[in-house]
XYZ file of C-alpha atoms in Angstrom:
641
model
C 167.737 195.905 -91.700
C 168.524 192.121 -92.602
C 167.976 189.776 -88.668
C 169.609 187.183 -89.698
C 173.302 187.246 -91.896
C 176.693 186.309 -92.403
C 179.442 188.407 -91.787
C 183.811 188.114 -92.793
C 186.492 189.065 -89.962
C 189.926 190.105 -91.519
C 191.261 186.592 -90.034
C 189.486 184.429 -91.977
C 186.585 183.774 -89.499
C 182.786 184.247 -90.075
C 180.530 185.436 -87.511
C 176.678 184.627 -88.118
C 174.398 187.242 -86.471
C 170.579 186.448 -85.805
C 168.088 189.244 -84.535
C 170.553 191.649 -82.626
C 173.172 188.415 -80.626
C 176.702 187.372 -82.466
C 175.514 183.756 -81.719
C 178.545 181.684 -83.194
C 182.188 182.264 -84.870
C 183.236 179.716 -87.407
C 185.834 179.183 -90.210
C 186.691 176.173 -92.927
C 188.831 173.521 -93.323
C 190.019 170.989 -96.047
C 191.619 168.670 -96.602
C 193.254 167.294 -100.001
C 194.224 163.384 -100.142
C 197.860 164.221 -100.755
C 198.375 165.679 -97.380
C 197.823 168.997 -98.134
C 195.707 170.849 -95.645
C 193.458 174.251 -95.955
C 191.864 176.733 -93.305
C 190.630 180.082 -94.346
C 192.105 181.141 -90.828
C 196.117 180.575 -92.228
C 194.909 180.900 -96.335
C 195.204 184.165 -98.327
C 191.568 185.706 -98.885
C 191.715 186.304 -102.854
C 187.830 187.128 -103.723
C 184.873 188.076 -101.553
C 181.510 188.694 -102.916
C 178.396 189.751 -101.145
C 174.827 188.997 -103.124
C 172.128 189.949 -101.479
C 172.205 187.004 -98.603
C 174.741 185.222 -99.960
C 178.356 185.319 -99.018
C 181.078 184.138 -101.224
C 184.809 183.743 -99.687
C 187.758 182.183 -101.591
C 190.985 181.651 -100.085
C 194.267 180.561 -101.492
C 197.381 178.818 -100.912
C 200.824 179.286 -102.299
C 200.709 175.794 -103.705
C 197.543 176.051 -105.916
C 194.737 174.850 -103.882
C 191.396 176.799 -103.252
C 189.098 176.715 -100.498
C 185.574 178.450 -101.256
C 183.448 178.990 -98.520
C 179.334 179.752 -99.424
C 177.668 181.224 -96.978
C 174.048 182.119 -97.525
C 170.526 183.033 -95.830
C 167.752 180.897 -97.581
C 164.568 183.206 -98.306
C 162.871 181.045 -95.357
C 165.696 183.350 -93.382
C 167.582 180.281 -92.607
C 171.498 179.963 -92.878
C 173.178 177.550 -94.944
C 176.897 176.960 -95.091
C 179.405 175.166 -97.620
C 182.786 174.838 -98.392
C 184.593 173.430 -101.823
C 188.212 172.382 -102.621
C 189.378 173.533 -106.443
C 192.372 174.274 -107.708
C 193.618 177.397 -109.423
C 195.762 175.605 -112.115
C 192.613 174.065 -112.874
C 194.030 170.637 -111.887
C 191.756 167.749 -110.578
C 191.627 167.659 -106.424
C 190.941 164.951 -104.399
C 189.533 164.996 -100.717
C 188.081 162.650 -98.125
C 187.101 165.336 -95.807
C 185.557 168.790 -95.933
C 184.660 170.974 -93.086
C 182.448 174.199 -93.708
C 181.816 174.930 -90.356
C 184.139 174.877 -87.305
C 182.032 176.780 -84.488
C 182.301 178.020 -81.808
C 181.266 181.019 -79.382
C 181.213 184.756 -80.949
C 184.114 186.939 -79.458
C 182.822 189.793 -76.888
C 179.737 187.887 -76.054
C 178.008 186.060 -73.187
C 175.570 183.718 -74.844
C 174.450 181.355 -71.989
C 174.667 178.373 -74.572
C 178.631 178.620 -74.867
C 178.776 179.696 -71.401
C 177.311 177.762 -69.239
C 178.952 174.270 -68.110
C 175.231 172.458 -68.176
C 174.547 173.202 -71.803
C 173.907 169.784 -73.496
C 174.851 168.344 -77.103
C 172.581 166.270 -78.567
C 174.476 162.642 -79.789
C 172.485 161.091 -82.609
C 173.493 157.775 -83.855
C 174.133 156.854 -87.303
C 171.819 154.183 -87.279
C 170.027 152.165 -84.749
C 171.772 148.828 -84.392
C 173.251 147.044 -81.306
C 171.067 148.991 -79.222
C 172.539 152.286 -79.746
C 170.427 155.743 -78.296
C 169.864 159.371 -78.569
C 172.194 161.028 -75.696
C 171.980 164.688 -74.680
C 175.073 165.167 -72.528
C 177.746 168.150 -71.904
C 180.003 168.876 -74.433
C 183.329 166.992 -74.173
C 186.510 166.512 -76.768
C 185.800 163.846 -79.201
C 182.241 163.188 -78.881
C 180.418 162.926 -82.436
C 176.928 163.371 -83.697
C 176.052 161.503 -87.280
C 174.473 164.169 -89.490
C 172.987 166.658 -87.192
C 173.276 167.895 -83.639
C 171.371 170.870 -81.356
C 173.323 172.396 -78.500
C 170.654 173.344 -75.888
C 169.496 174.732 -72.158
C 167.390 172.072 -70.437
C 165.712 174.858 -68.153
C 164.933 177.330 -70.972
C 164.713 174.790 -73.797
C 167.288 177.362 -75.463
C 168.786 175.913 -78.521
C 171.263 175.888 -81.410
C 170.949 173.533 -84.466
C 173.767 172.990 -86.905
C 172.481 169.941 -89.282
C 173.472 168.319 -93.053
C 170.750 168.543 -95.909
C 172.423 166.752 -97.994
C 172.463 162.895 -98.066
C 173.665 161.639 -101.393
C 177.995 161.291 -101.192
C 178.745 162.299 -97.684
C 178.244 160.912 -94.217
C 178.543 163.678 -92.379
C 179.061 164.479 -88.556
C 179.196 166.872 -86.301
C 182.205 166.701 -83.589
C 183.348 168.591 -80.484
C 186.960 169.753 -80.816
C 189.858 168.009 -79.301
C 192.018 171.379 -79.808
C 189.635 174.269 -78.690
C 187.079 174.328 -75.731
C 183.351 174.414 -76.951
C 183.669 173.504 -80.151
C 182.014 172.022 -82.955
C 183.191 170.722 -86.543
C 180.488 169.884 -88.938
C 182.036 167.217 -91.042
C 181.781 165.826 -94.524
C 183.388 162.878 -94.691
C 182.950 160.875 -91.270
C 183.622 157.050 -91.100
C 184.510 155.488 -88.315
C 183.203 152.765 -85.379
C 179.915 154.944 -84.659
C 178.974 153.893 -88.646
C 180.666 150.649 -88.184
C 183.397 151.092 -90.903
C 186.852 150.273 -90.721
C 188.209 151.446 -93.882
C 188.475 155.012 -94.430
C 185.828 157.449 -95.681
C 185.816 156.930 -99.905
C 186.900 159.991 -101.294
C 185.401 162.397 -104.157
C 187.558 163.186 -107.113
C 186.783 166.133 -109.472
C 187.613 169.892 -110.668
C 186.058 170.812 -107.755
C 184.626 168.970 -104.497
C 181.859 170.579 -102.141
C 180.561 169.343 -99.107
C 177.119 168.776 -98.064
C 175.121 171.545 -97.178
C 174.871 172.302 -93.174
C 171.889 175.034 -91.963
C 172.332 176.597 -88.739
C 169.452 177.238 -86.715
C 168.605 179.317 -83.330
C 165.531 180.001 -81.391
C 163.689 179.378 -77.701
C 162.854 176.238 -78.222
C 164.896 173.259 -79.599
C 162.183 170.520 -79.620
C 160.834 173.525 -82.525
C 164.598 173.612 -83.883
C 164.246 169.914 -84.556
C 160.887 169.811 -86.076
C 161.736 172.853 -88.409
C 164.991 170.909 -89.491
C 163.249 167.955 -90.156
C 160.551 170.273 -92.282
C 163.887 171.405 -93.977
C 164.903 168.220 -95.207
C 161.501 167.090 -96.316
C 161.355 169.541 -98.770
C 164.561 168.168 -100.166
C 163.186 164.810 -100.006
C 159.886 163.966 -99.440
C 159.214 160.797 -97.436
C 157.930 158.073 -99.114
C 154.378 158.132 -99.777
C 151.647 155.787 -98.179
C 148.290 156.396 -98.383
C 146.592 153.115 -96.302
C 146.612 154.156 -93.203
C 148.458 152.629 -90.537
C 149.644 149.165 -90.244
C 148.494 147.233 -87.398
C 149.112 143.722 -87.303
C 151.768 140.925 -85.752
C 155.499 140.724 -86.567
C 156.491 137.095 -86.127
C 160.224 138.078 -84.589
C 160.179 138.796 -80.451
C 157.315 135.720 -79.802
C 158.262 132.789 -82.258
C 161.680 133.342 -83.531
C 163.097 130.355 -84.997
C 160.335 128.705 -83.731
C 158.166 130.064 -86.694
C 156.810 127.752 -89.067
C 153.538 127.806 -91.226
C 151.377 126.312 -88.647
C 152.096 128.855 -86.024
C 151.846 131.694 -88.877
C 148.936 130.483 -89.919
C 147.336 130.154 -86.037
C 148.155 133.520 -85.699
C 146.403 135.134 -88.590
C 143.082 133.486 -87.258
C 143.599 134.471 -84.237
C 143.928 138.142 -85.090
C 141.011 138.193 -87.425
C 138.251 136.377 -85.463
C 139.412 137.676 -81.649
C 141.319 140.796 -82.099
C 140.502 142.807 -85.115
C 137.026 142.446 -83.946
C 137.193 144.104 -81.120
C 138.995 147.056 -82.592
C 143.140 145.956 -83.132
C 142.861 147.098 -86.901
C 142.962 149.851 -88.950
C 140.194 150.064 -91.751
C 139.365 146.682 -91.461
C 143.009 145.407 -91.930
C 145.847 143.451 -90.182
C 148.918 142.431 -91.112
C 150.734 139.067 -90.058
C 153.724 139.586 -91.004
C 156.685 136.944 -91.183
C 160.251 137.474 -90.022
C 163.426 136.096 -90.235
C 163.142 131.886 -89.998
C 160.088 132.494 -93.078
C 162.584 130.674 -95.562
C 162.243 127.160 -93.926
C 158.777 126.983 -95.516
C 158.302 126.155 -99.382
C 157.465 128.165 -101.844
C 153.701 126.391 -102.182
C 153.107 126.586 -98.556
C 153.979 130.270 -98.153
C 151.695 131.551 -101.133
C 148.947 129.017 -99.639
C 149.064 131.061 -96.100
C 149.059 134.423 -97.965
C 146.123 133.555 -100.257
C 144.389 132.278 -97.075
C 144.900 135.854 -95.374
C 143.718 137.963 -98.283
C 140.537 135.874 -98.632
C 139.957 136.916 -94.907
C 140.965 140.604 -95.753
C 144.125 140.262 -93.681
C 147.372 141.317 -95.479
C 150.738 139.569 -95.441
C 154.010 140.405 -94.439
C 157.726 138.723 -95.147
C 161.538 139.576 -93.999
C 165.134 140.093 -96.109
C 168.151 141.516 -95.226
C 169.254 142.499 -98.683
C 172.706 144.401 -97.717
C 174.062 141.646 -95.079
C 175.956 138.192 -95.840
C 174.810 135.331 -93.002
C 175.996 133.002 -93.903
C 178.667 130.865 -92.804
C 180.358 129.684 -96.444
C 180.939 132.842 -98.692
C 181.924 130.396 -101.041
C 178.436 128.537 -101.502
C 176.241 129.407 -104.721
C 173.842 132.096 -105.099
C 170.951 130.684 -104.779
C 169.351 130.991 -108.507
C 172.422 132.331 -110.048
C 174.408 128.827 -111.227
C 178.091 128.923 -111.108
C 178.387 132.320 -108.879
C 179.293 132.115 -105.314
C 178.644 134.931 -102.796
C 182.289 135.555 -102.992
C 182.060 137.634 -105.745
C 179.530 139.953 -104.115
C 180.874 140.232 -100.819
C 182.234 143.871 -100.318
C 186.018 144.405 -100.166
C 189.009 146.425 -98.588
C 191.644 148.591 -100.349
C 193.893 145.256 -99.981
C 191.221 142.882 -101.117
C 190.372 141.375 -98.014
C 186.897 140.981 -97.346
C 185.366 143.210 -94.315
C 184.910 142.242 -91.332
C 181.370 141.006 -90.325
C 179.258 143.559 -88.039
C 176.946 142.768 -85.811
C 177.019 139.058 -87.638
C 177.439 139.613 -91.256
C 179.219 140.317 -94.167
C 178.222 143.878 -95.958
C 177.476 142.931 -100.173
C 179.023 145.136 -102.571
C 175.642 146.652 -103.609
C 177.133 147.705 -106.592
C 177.475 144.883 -107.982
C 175.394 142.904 -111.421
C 175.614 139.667 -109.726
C 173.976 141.009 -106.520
C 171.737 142.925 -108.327
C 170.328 139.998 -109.921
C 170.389 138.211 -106.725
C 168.238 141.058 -104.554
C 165.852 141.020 -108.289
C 165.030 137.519 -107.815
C 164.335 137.853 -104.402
C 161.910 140.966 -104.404
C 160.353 139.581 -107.569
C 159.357 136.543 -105.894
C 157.915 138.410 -102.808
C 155.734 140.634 -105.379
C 154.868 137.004 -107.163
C 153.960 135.336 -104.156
C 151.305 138.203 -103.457
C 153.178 139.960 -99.942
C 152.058 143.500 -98.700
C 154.807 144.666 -96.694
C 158.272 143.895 -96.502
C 160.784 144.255 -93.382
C 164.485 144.662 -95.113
C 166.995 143.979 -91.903
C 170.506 145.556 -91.918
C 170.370 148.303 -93.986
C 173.700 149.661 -92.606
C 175.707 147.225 -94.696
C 174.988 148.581 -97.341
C 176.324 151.819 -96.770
C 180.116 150.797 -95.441
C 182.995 151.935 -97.195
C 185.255 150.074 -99.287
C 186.264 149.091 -102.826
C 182.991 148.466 -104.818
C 182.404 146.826 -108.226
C 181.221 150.136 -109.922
C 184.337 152.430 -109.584
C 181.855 155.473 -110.324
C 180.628 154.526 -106.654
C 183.066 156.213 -104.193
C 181.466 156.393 -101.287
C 179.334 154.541 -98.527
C 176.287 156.640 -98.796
C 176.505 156.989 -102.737
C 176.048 153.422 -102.514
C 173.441 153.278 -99.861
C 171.476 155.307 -101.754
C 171.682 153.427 -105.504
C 170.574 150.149 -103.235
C 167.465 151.942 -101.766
C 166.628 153.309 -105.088
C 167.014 149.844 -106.703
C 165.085 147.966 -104.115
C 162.247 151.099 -103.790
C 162.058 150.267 -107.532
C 161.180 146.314 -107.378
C 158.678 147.555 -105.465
C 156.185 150.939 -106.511
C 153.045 150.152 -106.980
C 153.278 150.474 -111.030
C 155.016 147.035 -110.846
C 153.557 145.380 -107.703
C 149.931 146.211 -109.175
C 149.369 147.052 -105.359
C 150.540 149.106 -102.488
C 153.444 147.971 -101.248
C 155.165 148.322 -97.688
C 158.557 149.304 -96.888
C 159.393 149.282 -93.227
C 163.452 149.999 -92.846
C 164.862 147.907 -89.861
C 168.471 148.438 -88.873
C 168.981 151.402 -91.342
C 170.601 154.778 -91.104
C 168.618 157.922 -90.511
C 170.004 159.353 -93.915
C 169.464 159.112 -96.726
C 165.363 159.539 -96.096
C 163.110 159.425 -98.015
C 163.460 155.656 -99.009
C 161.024 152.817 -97.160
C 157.555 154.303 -95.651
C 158.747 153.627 -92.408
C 162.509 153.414 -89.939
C 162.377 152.127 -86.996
C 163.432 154.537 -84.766
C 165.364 151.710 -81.962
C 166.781 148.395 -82.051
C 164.868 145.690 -81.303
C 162.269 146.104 -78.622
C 160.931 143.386 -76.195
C 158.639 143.705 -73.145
C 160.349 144.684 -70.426
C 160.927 148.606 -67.984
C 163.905 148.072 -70.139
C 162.755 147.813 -73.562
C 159.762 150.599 -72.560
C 162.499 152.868 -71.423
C 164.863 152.366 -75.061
C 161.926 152.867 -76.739
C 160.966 156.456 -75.612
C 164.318 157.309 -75.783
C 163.759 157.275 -79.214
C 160.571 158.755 -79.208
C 162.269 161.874 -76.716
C 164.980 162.924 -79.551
C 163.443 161.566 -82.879
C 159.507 161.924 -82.807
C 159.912 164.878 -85.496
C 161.265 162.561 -87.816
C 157.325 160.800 -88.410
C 155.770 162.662 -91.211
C 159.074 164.116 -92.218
C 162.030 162.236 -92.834
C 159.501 158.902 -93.223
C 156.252 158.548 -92.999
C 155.882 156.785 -90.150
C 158.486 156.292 -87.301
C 158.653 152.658 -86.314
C 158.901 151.905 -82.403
C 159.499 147.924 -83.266
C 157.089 145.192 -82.221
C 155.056 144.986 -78.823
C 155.699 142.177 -76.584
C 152.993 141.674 -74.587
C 153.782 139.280 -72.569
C 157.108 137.145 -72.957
C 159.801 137.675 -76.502
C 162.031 134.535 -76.635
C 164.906 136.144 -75.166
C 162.958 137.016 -72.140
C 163.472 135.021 -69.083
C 160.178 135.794 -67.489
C 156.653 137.188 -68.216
C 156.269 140.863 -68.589
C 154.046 142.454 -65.787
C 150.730 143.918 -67.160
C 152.141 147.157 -66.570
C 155.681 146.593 -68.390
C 152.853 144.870 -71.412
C 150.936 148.294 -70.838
C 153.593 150.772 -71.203
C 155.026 148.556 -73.776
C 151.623 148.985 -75.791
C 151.182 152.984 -75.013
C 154.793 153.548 -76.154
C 154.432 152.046 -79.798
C 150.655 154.137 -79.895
C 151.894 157.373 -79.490
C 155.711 157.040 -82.261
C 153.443 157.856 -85.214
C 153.432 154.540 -85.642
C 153.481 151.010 -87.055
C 151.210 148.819 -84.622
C 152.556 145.499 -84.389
C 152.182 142.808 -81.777
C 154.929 139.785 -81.110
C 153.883 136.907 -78.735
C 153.587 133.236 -79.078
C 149.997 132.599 -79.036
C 150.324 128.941 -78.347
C 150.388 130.173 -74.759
C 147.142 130.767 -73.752
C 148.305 133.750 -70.959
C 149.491 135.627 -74.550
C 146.229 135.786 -76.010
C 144.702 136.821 -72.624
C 147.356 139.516 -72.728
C 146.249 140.563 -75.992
C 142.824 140.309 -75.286
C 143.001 142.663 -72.691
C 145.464 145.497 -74.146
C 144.284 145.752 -78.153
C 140.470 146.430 -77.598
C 141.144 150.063 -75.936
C 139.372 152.042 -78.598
C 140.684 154.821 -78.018
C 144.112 153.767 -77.561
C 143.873 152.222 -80.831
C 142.076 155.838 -82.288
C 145.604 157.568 -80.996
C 147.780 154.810 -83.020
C 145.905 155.331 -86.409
C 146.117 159.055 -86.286
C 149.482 158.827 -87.271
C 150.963 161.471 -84.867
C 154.196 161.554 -82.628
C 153.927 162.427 -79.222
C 156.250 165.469 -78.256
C 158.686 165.157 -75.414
C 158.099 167.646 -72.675
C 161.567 166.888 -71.426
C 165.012 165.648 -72.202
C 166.207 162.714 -71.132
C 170.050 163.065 -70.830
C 171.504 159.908 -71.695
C 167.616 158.096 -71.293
C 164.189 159.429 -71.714
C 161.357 162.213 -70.579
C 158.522 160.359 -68.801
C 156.119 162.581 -70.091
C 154.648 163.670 -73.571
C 151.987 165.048 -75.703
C 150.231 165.766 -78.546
C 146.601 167.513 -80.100
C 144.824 164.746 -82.168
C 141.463 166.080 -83.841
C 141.517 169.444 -81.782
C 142.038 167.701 -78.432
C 145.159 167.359 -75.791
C 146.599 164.446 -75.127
C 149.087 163.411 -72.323
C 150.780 160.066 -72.132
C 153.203 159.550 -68.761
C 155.514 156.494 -67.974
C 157.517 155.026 -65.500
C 160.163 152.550 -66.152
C 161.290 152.588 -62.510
C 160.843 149.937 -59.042
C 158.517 151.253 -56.864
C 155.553 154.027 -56.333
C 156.570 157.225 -59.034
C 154.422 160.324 -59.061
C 155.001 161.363 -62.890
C 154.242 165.147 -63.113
C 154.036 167.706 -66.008
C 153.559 171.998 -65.625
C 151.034 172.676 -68.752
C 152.255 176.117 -69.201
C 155.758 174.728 -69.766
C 154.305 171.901 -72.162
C 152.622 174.409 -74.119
C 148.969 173.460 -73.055
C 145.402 174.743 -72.321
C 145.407 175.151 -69.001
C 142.226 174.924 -66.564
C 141.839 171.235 -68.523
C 139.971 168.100 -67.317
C 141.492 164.620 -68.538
C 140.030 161.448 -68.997
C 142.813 158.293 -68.582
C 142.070 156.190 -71.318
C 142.983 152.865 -69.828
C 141.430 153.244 -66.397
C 138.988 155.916 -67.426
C 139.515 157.962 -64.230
C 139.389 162.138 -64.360
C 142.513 164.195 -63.532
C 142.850 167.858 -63.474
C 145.360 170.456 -62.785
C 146.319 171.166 -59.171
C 148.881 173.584 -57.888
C 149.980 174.549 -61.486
C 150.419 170.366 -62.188
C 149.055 167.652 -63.588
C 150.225 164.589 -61.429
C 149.255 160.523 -61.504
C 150.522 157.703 -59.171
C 152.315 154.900 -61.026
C 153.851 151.924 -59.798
C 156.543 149.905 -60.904
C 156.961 149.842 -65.161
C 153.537 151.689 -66.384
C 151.887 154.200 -68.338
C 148.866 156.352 -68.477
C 147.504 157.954 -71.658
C 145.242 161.048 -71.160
C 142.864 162.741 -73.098
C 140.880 166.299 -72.465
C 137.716 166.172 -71.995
């Protein structure tokens, strides 16, 4: 007897069973450019063919149009959904919006999930600019997820995944009803202010137009839901590969902002290799200084200078672009390199013309375009020529907005998100850089993957309870995406002690927490202070040498939440590195905390002696817990003994 399948009600719904429980009704929607409007609840069902775990519904209208909904269980037993739009004439349709799935709860059943009034959605952003976060909060008309959601218990960990797996023409989205209680529509074909766009979603043109793929998954656990999803997608696209280990270095952004220059730059690299990197701040002998936004007030003679310096002292070197966003204040000025063209002509457009409106600051290019091509060519060439490692491209997000681009083959945001990743992950492979070369995606959307070695999972990060608590909001909803979707999650630079836009010193706690936080992501291990100040390199001095801290950074594994956070983050997580358990707790709060965790509930060894690895003091269970004092902004990391 099949567990898991899809089964047709005479009213044009679908009812997906799993082991025994009715766990969710859904049906389809489309909808053609014209106006015209299909749901296989009102439509005529013409054809329905069952193939092995494959279900195959079409449904007509009076006026031509066909909606097919596929509905099939994968041999890994997990449930895929799609719907297309055709026509039975055999006419061209049109559509800007596809819906395969509209859930909701199975008649004649009392699943606690669609029940209860405390069951949370999951809210994941479409990208990670202007300090956007993860949010698990009830469900409520109107609120959207970008891509993927899990509905979930926060006492039994009870969850329900619905996600996309495909990345390459459709932003897609996941939104509670505004017409039926508990309620959820996955969407192909979502644009709006959560991806920053104000034109409409582009549309796809064709014989016949399918959505992206969503799965549906269900079990016990949804941290497991989330992990298994994320395994799902990888084997559609594998991350990025990066053999080197990981980077641990200095990003030149929160502690010298436009106050870098090549003196500072240089001061820094020296300082790294003969004070920190010797006491253990590297990873197989290596550190990167990397440069950041400001780098392009230095020539061309002094920047190569500074890099050959670093690789004659084994030290690698690091520079900034922000490839998809327009700065700048004239879009009339010339293109640097490119005589006679202004950034005019590569500055993306509206259906009218008009150009777009900037976002968060700039401009989006029309990444379609020769001219900007040859622009972004130049400007990766002479990064590869000047002998960089790594590369930080900014603003990613711009390149994915929709509007009228200079190849009319490109309709869509995300087709043209991904032909700009592909062309820039191109500049770059190793068979033309004669080298490794790091990608680390800044402001970017979580799809497409599988482009860049590393995503930083948050905005920017300084050194504040603030900044530690944003940062493991992050790491409570999207540690599964390290190893999967990229190959390393990025938890932004560590400010140890004060980031320009600070208005005081960090406390050695905040700097602590700070540091613990970016160890346990998965990780890129960079450091941001201005170490002109003599209280920064103490800082440092005192916070890189942990040897074991450093030991949990390079294994390149992601600390599991033990908790949600709602709307901010769990305080506790953990992980096995090399056969042994690891606990890292935080407080973010004023005042004495006692951070607790049950180990049966975190899926531990219980009976277990810990060592703290920055105050080397034992802890063991008591009472069924594992407990530790912390006051004010600070973390403890924990490792069995």
């Amino acid at each position: 007897m099949k567990k898991i399948f899809w089964t047709c009600t005479e009213n044009g719904t679908f009812e997906l069973h799993w082991e025994g429980k009715r766990i969710l009704q859904a049906y389809a929607q489309a909808f053609h450019i014209d106006g015209r409007r299909m749901d296989s609840r009102y439509s005529r069902l013409t054809d329905k063919v069952e193939e092995g775990g494959r279900l195959k519904l079409t449904f007509e209208r009076d006026d031509d149009l066909i909606l097919t909904e596929e509905l099939e269980v994968l041999e890994n037993h997990v449930p895929v959904a799609k719907v297309s739009l055709s026509s039975s004439e055999g006419n061209g349709v049109e559509t800007r919006c596809l819906v395969p799935l509209v859930v909701q709860e199975a008649p004649e059943t009392n699943e606690k999930l669609w029940k209860s009034l405390w069951s949370k959605m999951l809210l994941v952003p479409y990208d990670n600019t202007m300090w956007l976060r993860y949010e698990a909060v009830p469900l409520r008309a109107g609120r959207k997820s970008y891509d993927l959601t899990v509905l979930f218990q926060e006492d039994t960990r009870e969850g329900l995944l619905i996600g996309a797996i495909d990345f390459d023409f459709w932003k897609n989205g996941l939104i509670c009803s505004a017409y039926d209680a508990k309620s959820i529509c996955a969407v192909s074909g979502l644009a709006d202010e959560g991806s920053h766009d104000t034109e409409e979603h582009g549309s796809l043109a064709g014989k016949k137009v399918s959505s992206s793929r969503f799965v549906v998954l269900y079990g016990t656990d949804y941290r497991e839901l989330l992990e298994k999803y994320g395994d799902l997608v990888a084997e559609e696209t594998r991350p990025l590969e990066w053999n080197e280990g990981v980077p641990f270095g200095f990003n030149s952004w929160a502690g010298l902002a436009f106050r870098l220059n090549a003196d500072n730059y240089q001061k820094t690299g020296k300082f790294l290799r003969e004070e920190l990197a010797p006491k253990g701040y590297e990873n197989k002998g290596v550190t990167y200084v990397n440069l950041d936004a400001c780098w392009n007030t230095n020539p061309e003679e002094v920047l190569t200078a500074r890099v050959k310096e670093l690789h004659e002292n084994d030290q690698r070197a690091g520079i900034y672009d922000a490839p998809f966003a327009f700065f700048g204040k004239e879009p009339d000025a010339e293109i640097p390199g490119i005589a006679g063209h202004c950034f005019n002509e590569i500055l993306l457009r509206d259906s009218k013309g008009r150009l777009l409106p900037r976002v968060d600051g700039a401009i989006p290019y029309d990444v379609t375009h020769p001219l900007w091509k040859e622009y972004t060519r130049r400007k990766f060439n002479d990064f590869v020529k000047w002998d960089f490692d790594y590369v930080k491209v900014d603003f990613m997000s711009h390149g994915g907005m929709e509007g009228v681009h200079y190849d009319s083959s490109v309709r869509t945001g995300r087709q043209a998100l991904n032909a700009a990743y592909q062309f820039i992950d191109e500049l770059l492979k190793p068979e033309k850089t004669g080298k490794p070369f790091f990608i680390s995606l800044s402001i970017a959307p979580l799809f497409p993957n599988g482009y860049g070695h590393a995503r930083r999972f948050s905005c920017d990060a300084f050194g504040t309870a603030e900044d530690v608590e944003y940062v493991l909001n992050a790491q409570t909803y999207a540690w599964w995406q390290n190893h999967r979707l990229y190959a390393f999650n990025d938890p932004d630079h560590s400010c140890l002690l004060k980031s320009f836009c600070m208005d005081r010193d960090s406390s050695l706690g905040e700097a602590r927490a700070r540091y613990t936080a970016s160890a346990i992501a998965g990780t890129v291990m960079m450091l941001s202070d201005d170490y002109e100040r003599e209280e920064a390199k103490e800082r440092s001095r005192i916070l890189t040498g942990n040897l074991e801290v450093n030991k949990v950074a390079a294994s390149r594994v992601a600390f599991r939440p033990t908790e949600a956070g709602g709307t901010s983050a769990s305080h506790c997580f953990t992980a096995v590195i090399d056969g042994k358990q690891y606990i890292a707790m935080f407080s973010w709060e004023t005042g004495e905390q006692i951070v607790e965790l049950d180990p049966l509930r975190a899926g531990l060894k219980t009976g277990v002696s810990y060592r703290e690895l920055w105050s080397g003091k034992t802890v063991q269970e008591k009472d069924g817990r594992i407990s530790w004092n912390i006051k004010d902004c600070d973390a403890a990391l924990f490792k069995e003994e």
